[in-house]
CSV table of C-alpha atoms in Angstrom, one decimal:
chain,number,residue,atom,x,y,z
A,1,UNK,CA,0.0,0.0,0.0
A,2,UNK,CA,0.8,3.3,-1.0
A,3,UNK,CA,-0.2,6.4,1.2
A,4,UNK,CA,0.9,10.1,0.5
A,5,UNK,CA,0.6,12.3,3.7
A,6,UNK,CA,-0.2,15.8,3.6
A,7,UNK,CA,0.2,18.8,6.0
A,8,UNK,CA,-1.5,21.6,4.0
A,9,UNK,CA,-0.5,24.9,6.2
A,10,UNK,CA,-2.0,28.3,5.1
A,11,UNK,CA,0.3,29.2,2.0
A,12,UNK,CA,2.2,25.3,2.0
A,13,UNK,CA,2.4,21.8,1.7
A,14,UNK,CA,4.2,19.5,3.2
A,15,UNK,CA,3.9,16.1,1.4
A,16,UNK,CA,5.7,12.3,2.0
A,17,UNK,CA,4.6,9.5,-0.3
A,18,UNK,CA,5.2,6.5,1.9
A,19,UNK,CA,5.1,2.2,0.8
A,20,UNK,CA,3.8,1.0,4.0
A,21,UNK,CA,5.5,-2.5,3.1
A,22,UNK,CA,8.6,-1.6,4.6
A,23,UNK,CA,7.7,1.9,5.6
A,24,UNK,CA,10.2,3.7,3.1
A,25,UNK,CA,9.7,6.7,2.0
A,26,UNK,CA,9.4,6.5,-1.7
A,27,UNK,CA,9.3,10.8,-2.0
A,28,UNK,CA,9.1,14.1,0.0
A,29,UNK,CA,9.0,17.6,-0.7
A,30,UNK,CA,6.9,20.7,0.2
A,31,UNK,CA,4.8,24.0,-1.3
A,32,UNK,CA,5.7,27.0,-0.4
A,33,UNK,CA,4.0,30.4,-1.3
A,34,UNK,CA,0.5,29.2,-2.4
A,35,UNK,CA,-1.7,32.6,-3.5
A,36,UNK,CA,1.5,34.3,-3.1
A,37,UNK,CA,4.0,35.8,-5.4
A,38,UNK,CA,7.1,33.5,-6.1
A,39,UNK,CA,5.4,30.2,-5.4
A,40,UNK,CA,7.8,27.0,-5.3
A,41,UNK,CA,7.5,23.3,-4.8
A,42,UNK,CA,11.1,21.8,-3.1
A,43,UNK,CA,11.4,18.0,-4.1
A,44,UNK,CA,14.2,16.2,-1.9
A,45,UNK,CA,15.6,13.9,-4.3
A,46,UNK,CA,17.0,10.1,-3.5
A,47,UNK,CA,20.7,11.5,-3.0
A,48,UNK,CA,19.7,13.8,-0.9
A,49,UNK,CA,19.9,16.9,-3.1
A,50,UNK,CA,16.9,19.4,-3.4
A,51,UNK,CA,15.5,20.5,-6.7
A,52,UNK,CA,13.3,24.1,-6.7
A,53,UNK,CA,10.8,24.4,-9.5
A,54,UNK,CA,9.1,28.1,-9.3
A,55,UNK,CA,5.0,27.9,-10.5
A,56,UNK,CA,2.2,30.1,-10.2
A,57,UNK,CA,-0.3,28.5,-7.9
A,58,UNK,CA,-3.3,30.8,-7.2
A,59,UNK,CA,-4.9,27.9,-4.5
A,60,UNK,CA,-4.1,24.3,-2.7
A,61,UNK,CA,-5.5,23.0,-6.0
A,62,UNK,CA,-3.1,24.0,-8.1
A,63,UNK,CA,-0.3,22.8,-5.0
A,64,UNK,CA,-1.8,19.5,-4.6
A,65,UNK,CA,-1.5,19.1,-8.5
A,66,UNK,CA,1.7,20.3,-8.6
A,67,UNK,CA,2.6,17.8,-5.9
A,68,UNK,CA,1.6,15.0,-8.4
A,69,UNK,CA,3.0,16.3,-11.2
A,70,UNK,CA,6.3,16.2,-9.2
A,71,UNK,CA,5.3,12.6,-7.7
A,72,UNK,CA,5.4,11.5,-11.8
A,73,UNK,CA,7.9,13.3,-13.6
A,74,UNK,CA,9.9,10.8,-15.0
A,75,UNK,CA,13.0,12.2,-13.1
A,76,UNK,CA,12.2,13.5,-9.7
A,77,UNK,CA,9.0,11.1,-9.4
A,78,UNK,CA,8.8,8.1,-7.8
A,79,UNK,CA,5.6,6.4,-9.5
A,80,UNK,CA,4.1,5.7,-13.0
A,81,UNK,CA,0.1,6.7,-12.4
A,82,UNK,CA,-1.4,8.3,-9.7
A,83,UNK,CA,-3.6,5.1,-9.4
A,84,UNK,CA,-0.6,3.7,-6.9
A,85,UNK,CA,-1.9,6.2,-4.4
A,86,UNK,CA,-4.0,4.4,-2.0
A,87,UNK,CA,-4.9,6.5,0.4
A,88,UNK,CA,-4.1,10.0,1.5
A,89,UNK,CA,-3.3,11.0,5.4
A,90,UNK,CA,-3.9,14.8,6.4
A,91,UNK,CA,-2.5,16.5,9.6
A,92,UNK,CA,-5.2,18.7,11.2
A,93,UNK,CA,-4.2,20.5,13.9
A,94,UNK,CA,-7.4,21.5,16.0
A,95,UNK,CA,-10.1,18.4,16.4
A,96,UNK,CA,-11.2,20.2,19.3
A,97,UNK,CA,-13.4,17.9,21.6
A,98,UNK,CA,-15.4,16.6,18.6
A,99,UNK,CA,-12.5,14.2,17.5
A,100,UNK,CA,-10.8,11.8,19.7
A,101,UNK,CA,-9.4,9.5,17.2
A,102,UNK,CA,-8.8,9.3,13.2
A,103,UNK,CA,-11.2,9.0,11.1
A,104,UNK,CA,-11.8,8.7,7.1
A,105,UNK,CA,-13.0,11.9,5.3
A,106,UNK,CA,-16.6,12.2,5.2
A,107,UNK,CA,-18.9,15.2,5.0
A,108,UNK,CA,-19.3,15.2,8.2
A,109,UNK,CA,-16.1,15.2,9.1
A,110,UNK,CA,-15.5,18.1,6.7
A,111,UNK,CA,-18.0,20.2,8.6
A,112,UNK,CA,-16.9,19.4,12.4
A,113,UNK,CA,-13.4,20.6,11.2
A,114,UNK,CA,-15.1,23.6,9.8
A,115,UNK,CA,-16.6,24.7,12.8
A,116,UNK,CA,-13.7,24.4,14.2
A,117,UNK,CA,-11.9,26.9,12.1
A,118,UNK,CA,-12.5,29.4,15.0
A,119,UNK,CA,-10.3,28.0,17.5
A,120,UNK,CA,-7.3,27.0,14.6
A,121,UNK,CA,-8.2,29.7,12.0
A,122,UNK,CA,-5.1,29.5,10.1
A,123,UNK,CA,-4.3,25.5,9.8
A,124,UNK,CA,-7.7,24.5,9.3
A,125,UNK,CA,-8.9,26.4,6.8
A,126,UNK,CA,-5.3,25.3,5.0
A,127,UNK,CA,-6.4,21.6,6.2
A,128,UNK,CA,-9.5,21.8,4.5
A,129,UNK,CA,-8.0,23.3,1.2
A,130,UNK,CA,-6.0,20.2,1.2
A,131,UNK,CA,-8.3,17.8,1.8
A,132,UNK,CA,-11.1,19.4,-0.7
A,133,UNK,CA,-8.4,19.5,-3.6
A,134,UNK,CA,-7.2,16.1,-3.2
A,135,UNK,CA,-11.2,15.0,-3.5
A,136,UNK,CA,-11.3,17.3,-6.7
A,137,UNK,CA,-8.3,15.8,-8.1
A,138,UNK,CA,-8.6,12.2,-7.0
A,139,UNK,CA,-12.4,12.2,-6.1
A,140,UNK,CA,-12.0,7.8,-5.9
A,141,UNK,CA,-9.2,7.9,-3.1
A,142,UNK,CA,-10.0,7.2,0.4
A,143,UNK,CA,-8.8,10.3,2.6
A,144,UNK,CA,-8.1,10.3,6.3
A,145,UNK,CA,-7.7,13.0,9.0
A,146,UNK,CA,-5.2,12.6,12.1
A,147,UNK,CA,-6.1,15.1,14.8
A,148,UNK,CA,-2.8,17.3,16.4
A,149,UNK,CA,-4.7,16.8,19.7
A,150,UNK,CA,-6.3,13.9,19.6
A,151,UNK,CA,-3.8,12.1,21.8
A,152,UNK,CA,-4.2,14.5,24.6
A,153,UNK,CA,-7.7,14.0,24.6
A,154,UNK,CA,-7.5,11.7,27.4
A,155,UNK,CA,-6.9,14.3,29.9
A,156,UNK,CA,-9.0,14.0,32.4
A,157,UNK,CA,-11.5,17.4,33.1
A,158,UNK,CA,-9.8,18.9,36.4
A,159,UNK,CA,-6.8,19.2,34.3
A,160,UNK,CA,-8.1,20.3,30.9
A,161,UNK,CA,-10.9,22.8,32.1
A,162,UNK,CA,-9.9,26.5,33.0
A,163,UNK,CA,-11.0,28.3,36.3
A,164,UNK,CA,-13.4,30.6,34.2
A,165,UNK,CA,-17.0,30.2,34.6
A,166,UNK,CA,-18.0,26.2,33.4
A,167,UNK,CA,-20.6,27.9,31.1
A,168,UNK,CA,-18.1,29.4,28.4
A,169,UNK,CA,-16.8,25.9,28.1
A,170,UNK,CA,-19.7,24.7,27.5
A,171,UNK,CA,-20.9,27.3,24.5
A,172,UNK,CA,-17.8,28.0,23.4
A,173,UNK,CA,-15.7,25.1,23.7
A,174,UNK,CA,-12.6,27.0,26.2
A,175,UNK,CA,-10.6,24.5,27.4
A,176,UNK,CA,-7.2,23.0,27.1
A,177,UNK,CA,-6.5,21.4,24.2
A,178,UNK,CA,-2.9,20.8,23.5
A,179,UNK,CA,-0.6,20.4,20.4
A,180,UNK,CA,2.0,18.2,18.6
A,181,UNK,CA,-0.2,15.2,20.2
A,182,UNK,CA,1.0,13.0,16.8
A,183,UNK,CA,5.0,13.6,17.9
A,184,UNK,CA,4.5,12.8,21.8
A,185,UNK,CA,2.4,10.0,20.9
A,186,UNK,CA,4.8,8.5,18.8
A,187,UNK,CA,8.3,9.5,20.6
A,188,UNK,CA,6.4,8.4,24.0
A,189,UNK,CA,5.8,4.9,22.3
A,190,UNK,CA,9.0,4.8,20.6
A,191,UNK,CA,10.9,5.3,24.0
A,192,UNK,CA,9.2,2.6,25.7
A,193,UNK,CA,10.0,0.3,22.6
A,194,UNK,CA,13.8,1.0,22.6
A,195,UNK,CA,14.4,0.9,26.5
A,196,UNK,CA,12.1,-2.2,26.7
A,197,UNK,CA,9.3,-1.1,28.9
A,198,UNK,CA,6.2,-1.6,28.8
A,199,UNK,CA,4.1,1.9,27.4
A,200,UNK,CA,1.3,0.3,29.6
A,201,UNK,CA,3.1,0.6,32.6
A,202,UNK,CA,5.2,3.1,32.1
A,203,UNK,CA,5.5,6.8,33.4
A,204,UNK,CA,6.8,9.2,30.6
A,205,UNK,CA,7.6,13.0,30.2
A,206,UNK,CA,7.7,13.9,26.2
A,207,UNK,CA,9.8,17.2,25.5
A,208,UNK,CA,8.5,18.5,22.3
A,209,UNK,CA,11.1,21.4,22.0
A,210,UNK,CA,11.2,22.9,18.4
A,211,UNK,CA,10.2,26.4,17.4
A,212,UNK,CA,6.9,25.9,18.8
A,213,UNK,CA,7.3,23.5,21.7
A,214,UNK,CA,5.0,21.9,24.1
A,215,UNK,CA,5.4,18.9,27.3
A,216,UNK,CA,3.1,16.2,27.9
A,217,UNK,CA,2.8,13.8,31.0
A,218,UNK,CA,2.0,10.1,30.0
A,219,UNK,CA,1.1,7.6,32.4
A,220,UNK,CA,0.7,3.9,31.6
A,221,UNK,CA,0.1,5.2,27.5
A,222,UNK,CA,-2.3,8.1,28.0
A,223,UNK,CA,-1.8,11.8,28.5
A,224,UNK,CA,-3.0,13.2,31.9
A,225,UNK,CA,-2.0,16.8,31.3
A,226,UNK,CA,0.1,18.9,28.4
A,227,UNK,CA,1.5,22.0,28.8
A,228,UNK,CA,0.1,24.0,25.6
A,229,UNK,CA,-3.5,25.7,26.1
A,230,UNK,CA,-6.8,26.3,23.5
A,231,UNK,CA,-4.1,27.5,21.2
A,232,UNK,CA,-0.4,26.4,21.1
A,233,UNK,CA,0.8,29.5,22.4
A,234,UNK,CA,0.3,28.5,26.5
A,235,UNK,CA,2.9,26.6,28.3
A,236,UNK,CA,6.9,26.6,27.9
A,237,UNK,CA,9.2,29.9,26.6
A,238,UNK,CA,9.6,29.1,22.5
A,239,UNK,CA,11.3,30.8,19.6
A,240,UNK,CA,8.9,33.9,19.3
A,241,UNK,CA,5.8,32.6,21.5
A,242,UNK,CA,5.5,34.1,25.2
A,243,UNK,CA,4.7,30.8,26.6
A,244,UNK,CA,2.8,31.2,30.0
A,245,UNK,CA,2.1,34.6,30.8
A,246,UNK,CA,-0.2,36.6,33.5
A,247,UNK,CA,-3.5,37.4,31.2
A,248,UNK,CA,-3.8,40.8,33.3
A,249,UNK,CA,-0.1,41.4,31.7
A,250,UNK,CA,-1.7,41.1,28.2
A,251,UNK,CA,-4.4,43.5,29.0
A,252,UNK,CA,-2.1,45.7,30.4
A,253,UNK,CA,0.4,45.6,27.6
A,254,UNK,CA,-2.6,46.4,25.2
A,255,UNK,CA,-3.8,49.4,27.1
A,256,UNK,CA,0.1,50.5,27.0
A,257,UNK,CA,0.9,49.3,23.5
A,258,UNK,CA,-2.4,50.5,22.2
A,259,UNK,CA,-2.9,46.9,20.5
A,260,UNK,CA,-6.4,45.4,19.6
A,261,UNK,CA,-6.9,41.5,20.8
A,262,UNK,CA,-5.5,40.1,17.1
A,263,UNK,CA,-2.6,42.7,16.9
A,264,UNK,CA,-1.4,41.1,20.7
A,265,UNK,CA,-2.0,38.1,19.6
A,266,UNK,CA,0.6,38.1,16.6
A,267,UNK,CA,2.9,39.9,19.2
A,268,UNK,CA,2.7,37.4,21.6
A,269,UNK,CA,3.0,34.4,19.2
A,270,UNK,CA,5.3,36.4,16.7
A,271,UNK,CA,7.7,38.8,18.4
A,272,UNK,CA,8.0,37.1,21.9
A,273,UNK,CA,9.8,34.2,23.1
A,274,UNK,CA,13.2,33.5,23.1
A,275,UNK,CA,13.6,36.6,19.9
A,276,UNK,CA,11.7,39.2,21.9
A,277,UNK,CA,14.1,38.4,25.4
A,278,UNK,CA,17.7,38.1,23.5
A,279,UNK,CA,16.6,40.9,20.6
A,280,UNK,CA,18.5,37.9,18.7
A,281,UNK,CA,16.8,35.9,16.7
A,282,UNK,CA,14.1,32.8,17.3
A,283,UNK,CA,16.7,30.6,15.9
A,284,UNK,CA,18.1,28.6,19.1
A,285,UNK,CA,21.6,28.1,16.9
A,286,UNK,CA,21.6,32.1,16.9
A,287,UNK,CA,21.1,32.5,20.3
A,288,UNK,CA,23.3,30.1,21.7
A,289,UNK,CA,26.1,30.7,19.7
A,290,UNK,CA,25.5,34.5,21.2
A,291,UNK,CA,25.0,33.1,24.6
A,292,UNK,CA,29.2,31.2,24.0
A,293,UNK,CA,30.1,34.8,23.2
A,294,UNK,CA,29.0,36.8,26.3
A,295,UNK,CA,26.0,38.3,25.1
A,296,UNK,CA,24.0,39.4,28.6
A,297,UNK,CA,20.2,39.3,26.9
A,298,UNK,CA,21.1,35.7,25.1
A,299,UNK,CA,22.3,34.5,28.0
A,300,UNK,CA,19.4,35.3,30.4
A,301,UNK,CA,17.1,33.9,27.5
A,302,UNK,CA,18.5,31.1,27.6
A,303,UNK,CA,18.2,30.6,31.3
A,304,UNK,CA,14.7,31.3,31.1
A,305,UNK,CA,14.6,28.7,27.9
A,306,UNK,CA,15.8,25.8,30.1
A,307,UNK,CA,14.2,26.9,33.7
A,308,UNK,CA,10.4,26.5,32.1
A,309,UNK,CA,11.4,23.2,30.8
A,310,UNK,CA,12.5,21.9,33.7
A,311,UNK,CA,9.9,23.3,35.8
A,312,UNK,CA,6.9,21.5,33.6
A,313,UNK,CA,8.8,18.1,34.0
A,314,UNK,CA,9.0,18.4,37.6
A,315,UNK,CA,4.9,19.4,37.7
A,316,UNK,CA,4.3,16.6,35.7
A,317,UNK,CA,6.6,14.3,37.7
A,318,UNK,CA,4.6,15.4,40.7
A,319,UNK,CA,1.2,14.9,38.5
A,320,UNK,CA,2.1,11.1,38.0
A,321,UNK,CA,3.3,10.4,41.4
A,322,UNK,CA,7.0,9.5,39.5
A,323,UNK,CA,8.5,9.8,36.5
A,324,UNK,CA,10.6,6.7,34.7
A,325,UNK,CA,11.3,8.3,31.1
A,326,UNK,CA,12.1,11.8,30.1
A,327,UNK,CA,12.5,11.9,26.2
A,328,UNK,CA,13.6,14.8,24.3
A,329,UNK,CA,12.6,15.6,20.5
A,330,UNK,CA,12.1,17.9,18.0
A,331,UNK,CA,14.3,20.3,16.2
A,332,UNK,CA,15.8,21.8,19.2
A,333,UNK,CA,15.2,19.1,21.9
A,334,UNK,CA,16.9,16.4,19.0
A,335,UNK,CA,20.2,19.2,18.7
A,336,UNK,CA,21.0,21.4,21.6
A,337,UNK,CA,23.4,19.6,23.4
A,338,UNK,CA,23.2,22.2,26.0
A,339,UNK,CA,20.1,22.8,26.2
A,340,UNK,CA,19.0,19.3,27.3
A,341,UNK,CA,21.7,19.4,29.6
A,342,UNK,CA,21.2,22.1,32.0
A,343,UNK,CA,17.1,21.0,31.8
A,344,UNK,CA,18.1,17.9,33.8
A,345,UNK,CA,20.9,19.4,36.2
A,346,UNK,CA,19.2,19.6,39.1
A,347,UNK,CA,16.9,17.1,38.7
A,348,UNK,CA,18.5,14.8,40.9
A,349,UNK,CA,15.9,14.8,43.5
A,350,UNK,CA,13.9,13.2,40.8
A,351,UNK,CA,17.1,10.2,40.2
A,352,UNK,CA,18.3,11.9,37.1
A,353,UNK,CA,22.0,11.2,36.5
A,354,UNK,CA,23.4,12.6,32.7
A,355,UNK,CA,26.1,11.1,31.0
A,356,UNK,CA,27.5,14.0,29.6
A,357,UNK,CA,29.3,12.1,26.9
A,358,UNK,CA,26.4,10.3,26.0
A,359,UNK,CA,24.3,13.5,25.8
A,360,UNK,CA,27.3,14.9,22.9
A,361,UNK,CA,24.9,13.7,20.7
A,362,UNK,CA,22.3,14.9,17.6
A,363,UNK,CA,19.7,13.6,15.7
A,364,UNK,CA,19.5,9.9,17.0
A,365,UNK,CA,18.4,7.3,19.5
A,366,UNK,CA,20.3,7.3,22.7
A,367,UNK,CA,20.0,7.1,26.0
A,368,UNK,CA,21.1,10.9,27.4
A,369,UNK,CA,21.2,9.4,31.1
A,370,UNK,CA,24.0,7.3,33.1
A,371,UNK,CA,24.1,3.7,34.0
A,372,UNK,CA,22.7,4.2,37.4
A,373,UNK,CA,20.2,7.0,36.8
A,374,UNK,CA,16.7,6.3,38.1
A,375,UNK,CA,15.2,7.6,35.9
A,376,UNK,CA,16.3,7.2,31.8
A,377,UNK,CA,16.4,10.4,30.0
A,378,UNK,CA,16.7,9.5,26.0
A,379,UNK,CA,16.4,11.3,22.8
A,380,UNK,CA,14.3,10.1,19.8
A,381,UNK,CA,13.9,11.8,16.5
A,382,UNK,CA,10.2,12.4,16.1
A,383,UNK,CA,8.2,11.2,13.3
A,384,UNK,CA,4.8,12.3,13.0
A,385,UNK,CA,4.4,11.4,9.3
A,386,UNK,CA,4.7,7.6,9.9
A,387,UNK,CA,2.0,8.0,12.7
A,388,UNK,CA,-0.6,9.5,10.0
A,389,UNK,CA,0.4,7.3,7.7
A,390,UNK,CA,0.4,4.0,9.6
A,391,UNK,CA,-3.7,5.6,11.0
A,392,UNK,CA,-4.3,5.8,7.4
A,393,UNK,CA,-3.5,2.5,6.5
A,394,UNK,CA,-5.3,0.7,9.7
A,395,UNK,CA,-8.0,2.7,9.2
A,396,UNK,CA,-8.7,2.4,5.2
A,397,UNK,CA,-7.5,-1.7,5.9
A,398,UNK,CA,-10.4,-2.1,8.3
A,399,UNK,CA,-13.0,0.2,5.8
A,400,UNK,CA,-12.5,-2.7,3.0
C-alpha cells in the first residue's frame, strides 16, 4: 500500500509519499507560497539533493496538482500513475473535543473541522484546502484525518478545564487542548520500545522542543496533562511565542501598547519568546552561539529557555506520582546539546543522573542518562508522518 501524507498549512504543503510494506519513504518535498507571489515546490531527491521548480499557484489546488506532477515526472517522481496512491493521510491541527481519534474523510467530518476553524483559524482552513483539492483531483481515493490533539484528549476534566465560569466551556468550547499530540504519541511509544518497557506501565515526560514546543505527561500510555492551552501558544518559553504569561499582563500591555486582541495576539506568538528576550533571533543556533560569546540578553534567554522546561517536567513528575522516562525531541530538543543538559541538572531529587558524553549527541536514539540514573532520560527523532500514515493505513485496511 501506497499512502501520500499531507500537512497543508495556510500558503504550504508538506507532502511524503510512503510504501507502508517496509515503511520507506518513496518521496518528500513541500509547497511554499501558495496565493502568493514567487510560489515553489522543493522535491528532496533520493541523493539527498533538493530541486526548486518556481510555479504560479493561485490555491491548494493548483499545489496539490503540482505535488503529483512532481510525484510522476519521470526524473524526480517516484511512480508511474497516480492510481498507486491508496490513500491519502492529512495533519489537522485542531479536532477540538469533537475528534478523539482518526477517522476517514466524510462530509461530516468536513463540517466538524469547519466549525472548528475558530479555535485554529489559520491550519484548518489550509487543512480543508487540502483535503477538498485532493477530492477534486482524485475524487476515488479514500482520505483520512489525524487530529494534532487527539492524543491529549485523554486528559482528564480537572486538568483540561480553566477556572473561568463552566458555562463558556460549555458554548464555546474553552478548554485546554494541547498540540503536537501526533509527535509525543509516537516518541512516547518509541521510547518505551527501545528501552524495553512496557508503554502500559510506564511513566513518561515527552519534550516537544522545536520552534513551537510543548510537554506532555504520559502515564501507563495516556496523556493526563500537556502544557500547551486552546491555542499552542500557552505553556513553555519558545522561539517567538511568550509561553505562560499573566493574562492581566496582556491587557495591560494592550492598554500601553495601544494593540487590539488580534494585533497582541501576533505579538505574543510572533515577536516574543526567546527573539523578543535576546533581541537575537528565534533561531536557538543564533542565540546560543551568542550566549558562548558573552552576550548578557542571550544569556538570560536562555536561562529562562531551560528553567520552564525543567519546571513543567518536575509538575508533571509530581502529576504522576514519578517519572521513569524523560525523552527529548524535536528540532531543538533532538540538537541542543546544552540545552537538554542544564534541563536535567538539578533534577537529581527526581534520580536523574546525565552522562555527559552520552548526551554529545544529535539527531539519534540514545540514551542521554547514566548507567545508574533512576530515571532514563533518551532522545528520539520524532516522526509524525509515519503515525498519519500508519492511522491511514489501519484505518482504510479495516473500511475494505
Amino acid at each position: 500500500m501506497k499512502i501520500l501524507v499531507l500537512n497543508c498549512g495556510s500558503s504550504s504543503i508538506k507532502y511524503k509519499l510512503y510504501d507502508m510494506t517496509d515503511e520507506s519513504v518513496l518521496a518528500q518535498g513541500g509547497v511554499e507560497r501558495i496565493g502568493l507571489d514567487e510560489a515553489f515546490i522543493k522535491v528532496t531527491l533520493e541523493n539527498g539533493e533538493k530541486k526548486q521548480i518556481m510555479a504560479d499557484l493561485p490555491t491548494h489546488k493548483e499545489g496539490v496538482a503540482l505535488v503529483f506532477k512532481c510525484l510522476l515526472d519521470d526524473e524526480i517522481g517516484a511512480i508511474k500513475s497516480l492510481d498507486e496512491i491508496d490513500a491519502v493521510g492529512h495533519r489537522i491541527v485542531q479536532g477540538g473535543d469533537l475528534f478523539e481519534k482518526s477517522c476517514i474523510v466524510t462530509p461530516e467530518v468536513e463540517q466538524g473541522i469547519e466549525s472548528l476553524v475558530d479555535l485554529a483559524p489559520v491550519h484548518n482552513a489550509g487543512h480543508l484546502r487540502g483535503i477538498r483539492a485532493v477530492d477534486a483531483l482524485m475524487p476515488n481515493v479514500p482520505q483520512v484525518t489525524v487530529f494534532d490533539n487527539a492524543f491529549h484528549s485523554t486528559m482528564p476534566d480537572y486538568a483540561y478545564l480553566y477556572a473561568i465560569p463552566y458555562e463558556l466551556y460549555q458554548k464555546y468550547h474553552v478548554r485546554r487542548y494541547g498540540f503536537h499530540g501526533t509527535s509525543h504519541r509516537y516518541v512516547s511509544k518509541r521510547a518505551c520500545e527501545f528501552l524495553g518497557l512496557d508503554y502500559d506501565n510506564t511513566k513518561v515526560i515527552t519534550c516537544h522542543i522545536g520552534n513551537g514546543a510543548s510537554i506532555a505527561a504520559v502515564k501507563n500510555g495516556k496523556v493526563i496533562d500537556t502544557s500547551m492551552g486552546l491555542t499552542p501558544l500557552a505553556g513553555v518559553m519558545m522561539g517567538s511565542r511568550s509561553g505562560d504569561i499573566d493574562p492581566s499582563a496582556v491587557t495591560y500591555l494592550m492598554e500601553k501598547l495601544g494593540k487590539q486582541p488580534q494585533e497582541m495576539a501576533d505579538f505574543l506568538n510572533k515577536e516574543s519568546g526567546v527573539l523578543g528576550i535576546s533581541g537575537i533571533s528565534s533561531d536557538m543556533r543564533e542565540v546560543e552561539a551568542a550566549e558562548r560569546e558573552g552576550n548578557e540578553r542571550a544569556v538570560l534567554a536562555m536561562k529562562m529557555y531551560n528553567y520552564r522546561i525543567k519546571k513543567y517536567i518536575g509538575s508533571y513528575a509530581a502529576a504522576m506520582n514519578g517519572v521513569d522516562v524523560i525523552v527529548f525531541t524535536a528540532g531543538v530538543g533532538e540538537n541542543q546539546i546544552g540545552m537538554r543538559w542544564e534541563t536535567c541538572s538539578g533534577l537529581d531529587y527526581l534520580g536523574v543522573k546525565m552522562d555527559k558524553e552520552r548526551n554529545n549527541c544529535r539527531g539519534k536514539e540514545q540514551i542521554l542518562s547514566a548507567d545508574d540514573s533512576k530515571v532514563k532520560v533518551v532522545l528520539i527523532p520524532t516522526d509524525e508522518e509515519i503515525v498519519i500514515a500508519r492511522d491511514t493505513r489501519d484505518l482504510v485496511e479495516a473500511a475494505k
